Amino acid sequence: MKEKFNKQLAKNPFFEDNKVPVSYSPSKCGRFTVDIYDYIESPSQFSDMIDALGMMEQDDEMVVNLQSGGGCLSTTDTILHALRKTKGQVHFIATGFNASAATILLLDAPSFELSEDFTALIHCGSIGDSGNLNEMRQSAAFHIARMEKLLRNTYAGFMSEKEIEDMLNGKDLLLDANEWCERHEQRNKWMQQEVEKFEKAAQKALKKPSKPRKPKVKGNTPPPQYDPSEVAFKGLEDAFDMTEEELIFMEQAKQPRQK
């Protein structure tokens, strides 16, 4: 790792104003430090962080200092994708006020710690778009459905169904450090239950289906059907065992057919 990355990542001169700094401390294992102290905007703002996550090996570490008012969900998704793929160990330290997209990042943190004055704001997102009326109508419908799905999936288990509905209808939720940790533990239990449900359903689907039982015939069984060409009297004993209807049928069957 030291051979790949043994100095501070180079800065992009076009985005120096809001570029998220990433520093590297060479030691027994590589240790990265990332400071997210601004709004989450363009993915290029986090290109150094994403590159570092892709280079990290199992013994490497990254500490992310987080205090952000939120920002772009698409850029947040880019960061989350890199976090989920990295081989290294990532730890978040969240302090002060964190809102919106910043809480989505924190929820996906493999490990985290919070300051005493940590505050989280969870609220419904906003959409900015432009174009003609038809373009705006189509775009709004798409982004509303996408955002609702993302927020429901992100906060499932962390918030109740009613709280999620209220949030989507514009009600904000403020949490302190203790409340965040309690809900995070609740979410972990919920996720474990969902995994167990999925595993049980998968095991049930893999089992061989049992043989279907033969249906029971209710009531009297219908009389046997006879082929007239194959049936003939063998003697009086057979005749007396038959019902009157069967005898008449058999007698008629013996008579030659008229052409």
Coordinates of C-alpha atoms in Angstrom, one line a residue:
M1 CA 0.0 0.0 0.0
K2 CA 2.9 2.3 0.8
E3 CA 4.2 1.9 -2.7
K4 CA 0.8 2.9 -4.2
F5 CA 0.0 5.8 -1.9
N6 CA 2.8 7.2 0.2
K7 CA 2.0 10.8 0.1
Q8 CA -0.9 13.2 0.3
L9 CA -3.2 13.0 -2.7
A10 CA -2.7 15.6 -5.3
K11 CA -5.3 18.4 -5.4
N12 CA -7.3 19.1 -8.5
P13 CA -6.7 22.8 -9.4
F14 CA -10.2 23.2 -10.8
F15 CA -11.9 22.3 -7.5
E16 CA -9.6 23.6 -4.8
D17 CA -12.2 25.7 -3.1
N18 CA -14.5 22.8 -1.9
K19 CA -12.2 19.8 -2.5
V20 CA -12.5 17.3 0.3
P21 CA -8.9 16.8 1.6
V22 CA -7.5 13.3 2.0
S23 CA -4.3 12.8 4.0
Y24 CA -2.2 9.6 4.2
S25 CA -0.1 8.7 7.2
P26 CA 2.4 5.9 6.4
S27 CA 2.7 3.4 9.3
K28 CA 2.5 -0.3 9.8
C29 CA -0.8 -0.1 7.9
G30 CA -1.9 2.7 5.7
R31 CA -4.1 5.3 7.5
F32 CA -6.2 7.8 5.6
T33 CA -8.0 10.8 7.1
V34 CA -10.9 12.4 5.2
D35 CA -12.6 15.7 6.4
I36 CA -16.2 16.2 5.1
Y37 CA -16.9 19.7 6.6
D38 CA -18.9 21.2 3.7
Y39 CA -22.0 20.5 1.6
I40 CA -21.9 17.3 -0.5
E41 CA -22.0 18.6 -4.0
S42 CA -20.2 17.3 -7.1
P43 CA -18.6 13.8 -7.2
S44 CA -15.3 15.4 -8.3
Q45 CA -15.3 16.9 -4.8
F46 CA -14.7 13.4 -3.4
S47 CA -12.6 11.9 -6.2
D48 CA -9.5 11.6 -3.9
M49 CA -11.6 9.8 -1.2
I50 CA -13.1 7.4 -3.8
D51 CA -9.6 6.7 -5.2
A52 CA -8.3 6.0 -1.8
L53 CA -11.2 3.6 -0.9
G54 CA -10.5 1.7 -4.1
M55 CA -6.8 1.3 -3.3
M56 CA -7.2 0.3 0.4
E57 CA -6.2 -3.3 1.4
Q58 CA -7.5 -5.2 4.4
D59 CA -5.0 -3.8 6.8
D60 CA -5.5 -0.2 5.7
E61 CA -7.7 2.3 7.7
M62 CA -9.7 5.4 6.9
V63 CA -11.1 7.8 9.4
V64 CA -13.9 10.1 8.1
N65 CA -14.5 13.3 10.1
L66 CA -18.1 14.3 9.3
Q67 CA -20.0 17.5 9.9
S68 CA -22.1 18.5 7.0
G69 CA -25.5 20.0 6.2
G70 CA -26.2 17.4 3.5
G71 CA -26.3 17.8 -0.2
C72 CA -26.7 15.9 -3.5
L73 CA -28.1 12.4 -3.2
S74 CA -26.4 11.3 -6.5
T75 CA -23.0 12.2 -5.1
T76 CA -23.9 10.5 -1.8
D77 CA -24.7 7.4 -3.7
T78 CA -21.3 7.5 -5.4
I79 CA -19.6 7.7 -2.0
L80 CA -21.7 4.9 -0.6
H81 CA -20.8 2.7 -3.6
A82 CA -17.1 3.2 -2.9
L83 CA -17.5 2.6 0.9
R84 CA -19.3 -0.7 0.3
K85 CA -16.7 -2.0 -2.1
T86 CA -13.5 -1.1 -0.2
K87 CA -11.4 -3.8 1.4
G88 CA -10.2 -1.5 4.2
Q89 CA -11.6 -0.5 7.5
V90 CA -13.6 2.7 7.6
H91 CA -14.5 4.6 10.8
F92 CA -16.7 7.7 11.0
I93 CA -16.4 10.5 13.6
A94 CA -19.5 12.7 13.5
T95 CA -19.6 15.9 15.4
G96 CA -21.9 18.9 15.6
F97 CA -24.8 19.3 13.2
N98 CA -25.3 16.7 10.4
A99 CA -28.3 16.8 8.1
S100 CA -30.0 15.0 5.2
A101 CA -27.4 13.3 3.0
A102 CA -24.9 13.4 5.8
T103 CA -27.1 11.1 7.9
I104 CA -27.4 8.7 5.0
L105 CA -23.6 8.4 4.9
L106 CA -23.5 7.9 8.7
L107 CA -26.1 5.2 8.6
D108 CA -23.9 3.2 6.2
A109 CA -20.8 3.6 8.3
P110 CA -19.2 0.3 9.2
S111 CA -18.3 1.9 12.6
F112 CA -18.8 5.3 14.1
E113 CA -18.5 7.5 17.1
L114 CA -20.5 10.7 18.0
S115 CA -19.6 13.8 19.9
E116 CA -21.7 14.8 23.0
D117 CA -23.3 17.7 21.0
F118 CA -24.0 15.6 17.9
T119 CA -27.3 16.5 16.3
A120 CA -28.9 14.8 13.3
L121 CA -31.6 16.3 11.1
I122 CA -33.6 13.9 8.9
H123 CA -36.0 15.5 6.4
C124 CA -37.5 15.1 3.0
G125 CA -35.3 16.1 0.1
S126 CA -35.7 18.9 -2.4
I127 CA -35.6 18.8 -6.2
G128 CA -34.4 21.5 -8.5
D129 CA -35.1 21.2 -12.2
S130 CA -35.8 23.3 -15.3
G131 CA -37.1 22.9 -18.8
N132 CA -40.4 23.1 -20.6
L133 CA -43.6 22.0 -18.8
N134 CA -43.6 18.5 -20.2
E135 CA -40.0 17.9 -19.3
M136 CA -40.5 19.2 -15.8
R137 CA -43.6 17.0 -15.3
Q138 CA -41.8 13.9 -16.4
S139 CA -38.6 14.7 -14.5
A140 CA -40.5 15.5 -11.3
A141 CA -42.5 12.3 -11.4
F142 CA -39.3 10.2 -11.9
H143 CA -37.3 12.0 -9.1
I144 CA -40.1 11.9 -6.6
A145 CA -40.6 8.2 -7.0
R146 CA -36.8 7.7 -6.9
M147 CA -36.3 9.8 -3.8
E148 CA -39.2 8.2 -1.9
K149 CA -37.8 4.7 -2.6
L150 CA -34.3 5.8 -1.5
L151 CA -35.6 7.4 1.8
R152 CA -37.8 4.5 2.6
N153 CA -35.0 2.0 2.1
T154 CA -32.4 4.1 3.9
Y155 CA -34.4 4.7 7.1
A156 CA -36.3 1.4 7.3
G157 CA -35.9 0.0 10.8
F158 CA -34.3 3.3 11.9
M159 CA -37.7 5.1 11.8
S160 CA -41.2 3.8 12.1
E161 CA -43.5 3.6 9.1
K162 CA -45.5 6.5 10.5
E163 CA -42.3 8.6 11.0
I164 CA -41.2 7.9 7.4
E165 CA -44.6 8.9 6.1
D166 CA -44.6 12.1 8.2
M167 CA -41.0 12.8 7.0
L168 CA -42.1 12.4 3.3
N169 CA -45.0 14.8 4.0
G170 CA -42.6 17.5 5.3
K171 CA -42.1 16.8 9.0
D172 CA -38.5 17.0 10.2
L173 CA -36.9 14.7 12.8
L174 CA -34.2 15.9 15.1
L175 CA -32.1 13.4 17.1
D176 CA -29.3 13.8 19.6
A177 CA -26.4 11.4 20.1
N178 CA -28.2 9.1 22.5
E179 CA -31.3 8.9 20.4
W180 CA -29.3 8.2 17.3
C181 CA -27.4 5.3 19.0
E182 CA -30.7 3.8 20.3
R183 CA -32.3 3.9 16.9
H184 CA -29.1 2.5 15.3
E185 CA -29.2 -0.5 17.6
Q186 CA -32.9 -1.0 16.8
R187 CA -32.1 -0.9 13.1
N188 CA -29.4 -3.5 13.5
K189 CA -31.9 -5.9 15.1
W190 CA -34.4 -5.2 12.4
M191 CA -31.9 -5.9 9.7
Q192 CA -30.9 -9.2 11.4
Q193 CA -34.6 -10.3 11.5
E194 CA -35.0 -9.5 7.8
V195 CA -31.9 -11.6 7.0
E196 CA -33.3 -14.5 9.0
K197 CA -36.7 -14.2 7.2
F198 CA -34.9 -14.3 3.9
E199 CA -32.8 -17.3 4.8
K200 CA -35.9 -19.2 6.0
A201 CA -37.7 -18.4 2.8
A202 CA -34.7 -19.5 0.7
Q203 CA -34.4 -22.8 2.7
K204 CA -38.1 -23.5 2.2
A205 CA -37.9 -22.9 -1.5
L206 CA -35.0 -25.4 -1.8
K207 CA -36.9 -28.2 -0.1
K208 CA -38.4 -30.9 -2.3
P209 CA -42.1 -30.6 -2.5
S210 CA -43.9 -33.4 -0.7
K211 CA -45.9 -36.0 -2.7
P212 CA -49.5 -34.9 -3.1
R213 CA -52.0 -37.1 -1.2
K214 CA -54.5 -39.1 -3.2
P215 CA -57.9 -37.5 -2.9
K216 CA -60.5 -39.4 -0.9
V217 CA -63.6 -40.4 -2.8
K218 CA -66.7 -39.4 -0.9
G219 CA -70.0 -41.3 -1.1
N220 CA -70.8 -44.4 -3.1
T221 CA -68.4 -45.4 -5.8
P222 CA -69.8 -45.5 -9.3
P223 CA -70.5 -48.9 -10.8
P224 CA -67.8 -50.4 -13.0
Q225 CA -67.9 -49.8 -16.7
Y226 CA -68.1 -52.9 -18.9
D227 CA -67.1 -53.4 -22.5
P228 CA -70.0 -55.5 -24.0
S229 CA -67.6 -57.2 -26.5
E230 CA -65.5 -58.6 -23.7
V231 CA -68.1 -59.6 -21.1
A232 CA -70.1 -62.9 -21.2
F233 CA -71.8 -65.1 -18.8
K234 CA -69.6 -67.8 -17.3
G235 CA -72.2 -69.5 -15.3
L236 CA -75.2 -69.1 -13.0
E237 CA -73.0 -68.3 -10.0
D238 CA -71.7 -65.1 -11.8
A239 CA -75.2 -64.1 -12.8
F240 CA -76.6 -64.3 -9.2
D241 CA -73.8 -62.0 -8.0
M242 CA -74.8 -59.2 -10.4
T243 CA -77.5 -56.6 -9.9
E244 CA -80.7 -56.6 -11.9
E245 CA -79.5 -53.6 -14.0
E246 CA -76.2 -55.3 -14.8
L247 CA -78.0 -58.5 -15.9
I248 CA -80.3 -56.5 -18.3
F249 CA -77.2 -54.7 -19.7
M250 CA -75.3 -57.9 -20.2
E251 CA -78.3 -59.6 -21.9
Q252 CA -78.6 -56.7 -24.3
A253 CA -74.9 -56.8 -25.0
K254 CA -75.1 -60.5 -26.1
Q255 CA -77.8 -59.8 -28.7
P256 CA -76.4 -59.3 -32.2
R257 CA -76.5 -55.7 -33.5
Q258 CA -78.9 -55.1 -36.4
K259 CA -77.3 -53.7 -39.5

